[in-house]
Amino acid sequence: MPKSPASLALAGGPPVRTQPFPSVSGPAGRTLGDEEVAAVTRVVRSGKLNSTVGTETAEFEQEFADYYGVPHAVASSSGTSAIHLAVAAVDPDPGDEIITTCLSDAGTVLPILAQNAIPVFADVDPLTGNLDPASVRARITARTKAIIVVHLFGIPAPVAELRQIADAHGVVLIEDCAQAYLTRCAPDGALAGTVGHIGCFSLQQSKHITAGDGGITITADNALARRARLFADKAWPRDTDERTHLFLGLNYRMTELQAAVARAQLGKLAGVVEDRRKSADALTAAIAPLPGLTAAPPDGTSYWQFPVFIDESLAGDNGHGYAEALVAEGIPASGGYIQRPLYLTPLFTELRTYGDSGFPLSMPTAPRYVAGLCPRAEELIIGGGLLVISWNERYTADDVADIAAALRKVHTAFTSR
Ligand SMILES: *Cc1c(COP(=O)(O)O)cnc(C)c1O
């Protein structure tokens, strides 16, 4: 490790920034206000906190479906459950394969295992972190039932191409849009979540809009919608007189409290994304002159975070080094997004699934989950190719100027040593 120039806060110099930034973990960085307070009060006073007796969840579903211009939206308890609804709607046989990415929140892949299907990891594009269609194509087998694509950080994934691949092989394309509200996709600006067969969203605390936790699954397919809705409610067909259970479902219902808050938040979503894009554009312009640092492609990106792709040979250090130096300068940042590819967590390396069975990962057709499986993703996560700067709709021009100043300072120090 070369020595840091003394001017860096990392080496004891004065930091660029001492004031905290607005953060998604508190009121300064969330759009929670009087509307949400009124919504919660309305539900509590109604005495109807459960969606089977109240109307808020049904109304949220209708409003979300209308917002996205799709016929069906099914609310649930989390983003992970929204994806579980999608996988359960596809209804894989045990040992069927679902192709996805290792550069994501675990919520993308846990539902695959919960349905006893096998996650098959395809590699990513080094300048977006999103699934590479060529790698996906190479991993399709006769057992492939679905593809789950993530629009990482709100960067549009190549879903038009993935949809073609999915259709050509008769498999379902599921879009994980937990980080991608109002992301617009090539070639025609379609909303992320509407290009695949199913789109899944999260309302967890850190997302563009929040109800603490919560999820929603959208689709234009009547049969998929029906199965998803039943799965979230014990497969109990409440639209009939029968108290029966049509298949193995769970209780993933959203509460009326969540739904009422989510409705208020949905009204603010367009403004949140617009504000995030505006400040992100300013930082993108500011770092364009810095060799070795590449911002996300701005077209259609909705900036859940602000990723920077690092070429260490030009930038003087990797994403981990940059993150450490930026944090010392008072800028919220991290390297790699997650600490290891999902397939190198004990869940996969030690087959920690159901008891000691290892099922379904113990099936003879399952891949071996080892380092080297997805080299480009590993380079971003472990190798330092990715720097992630926390982003927020409440960032001011001064906040962005501080981040840009810190990036210039660190870049100058790292490239001149
Ligand atoms: C947050 C997130 C999830 C899981 O959502 P939860 O609401 O936390 O369960 C899944 N996928 C991605 C890409 C996410 O960012």
mmCIF file of C-alpha atoms in Angstrom, residues 60 64 68 70 74 76-83 151 175-183 191-194 198-204 207 209 214-219 254 269:
data_model
loop_
_atom_site.group_PDB
_atom_site.id
_atom_site.type_symbol
_atom_site.label_atom_id
_atom_site.label_comp_id
_atom_site.label_asym_id
_atom_site.label_seq_id
_atom_site.Cartn_x
_atom_site.Cartn_y
_atom_site.Cartn_z
ATOM 1 C CA PHE A 60 -52.375 0.729 -3.476
ATOM 2 C CA PHE A 64 -49.447 1.086 -8.655
ATOM 3 C CA TYR A 68 -47.046 1.437 -14.413
ATOM 4 C CA VAL A 70 -50.137 -2.801 -16.280
ATOM 5 C CA VAL A 74 -49.934 -7.711 -6.059
ATOM 6 C CA SER A 76 -46.642 -8.168 -0.291
ATOM 7 C CA SER A 77 -44.548 -7.817 2.834
ATOM 8 C CA SER A 78 -41.096 -7.134 1.317
ATOM 9 C CA GLY A 79 -39.079 -6.963 -1.885
ATOM 10 C CA THR A 80 -37.869 -10.476 -1.208
ATOM 11 C CA SER A 81 -41.463 -11.665 -0.951
ATOM 12 C CA ALA A 82 -42.349 -9.776 -4.156
ATOM 13 C CA ILE A 83 -39.696 -11.900 -5.911
ATOM 14 C CA HIS A 151 -31.470 -3.184 -12.637
ATOM 15 C CA GLU A 175 -37.217 -8.021 -13.399
ATOM 16 C CA ASP A 176 -35.949 -7.183 -9.912
ATOM 17 C CA CYS A 177 -36.680 -3.449 -9.765
ATOM 18 C CA ALA A 178 -36.025 -3.014 -6.040
ATOM 19 C CA GLN A 179 -33.420 -0.365 -6.926
ATOM 20 C CA ALA A 180 -35.068 0.791 -10.123
ATOM 21 C CA TYR A 181 -38.308 2.729 -9.681
ATOM 22 C CA LEU A 182 -38.996 4.677 -12.899
ATOM 23 C CA THR A 183 -35.839 3.386 -14.580
ATOM 24 C CA LEU A 191 -40.379 1.378 -17.637
ATOM 25 C CA ALA A 192 -38.242 -1.235 -15.906
ATOM 26 C CA GLY A 193 -40.619 -3.904 -14.651
ATOM 27 C CA THR A 194 -42.826 -3.845 -17.748
ATOM 28 C CA ILE A 198 -43.045 -9.937 -14.146
ATOM 29 C CA GLY A 199 -41.600 -6.920 -12.308
ATOM 30 C CA CYS A 200 -40.821 -6.809 -8.572
ATOM 31 C CA PHE A 201 -40.339 -3.761 -6.343
ATOM 32 C CA SER A 202 -39.325 -3.155 -2.724
ATOM 33 C CA LEU A 203 -40.528 -0.588 -0.196
ATOM 34 C CA GLN A 204 -37.744 -1.297 2.296
ATOM 35 C CA LYS A 207 -35.303 2.315 -1.512
ATOM 36 C CA ILE A 209 -39.893 5.147 -1.600
ATOM 37 C CA GLY A 214 -43.069 -3.922 1.647
ATOM 38 C CA GLY A 215 -43.098 -5.233 -1.892
ATOM 39 C CA ILE A 216 -45.143 -5.235 -5.034
ATOM 40 C CA THR A 217 -45.207 -7.574 -8.036
ATOM 41 C CA ILE A 218 -46.581 -6.459 -11.413
ATOM 42 C CA THR A 219 -47.491 -8.406 -14.527
ATOM 43 C CA MET A 254 -48.945 -6.329 3.147
ATOM 44 C CA LEU A 269 -41.993 8.998 -6.427
#
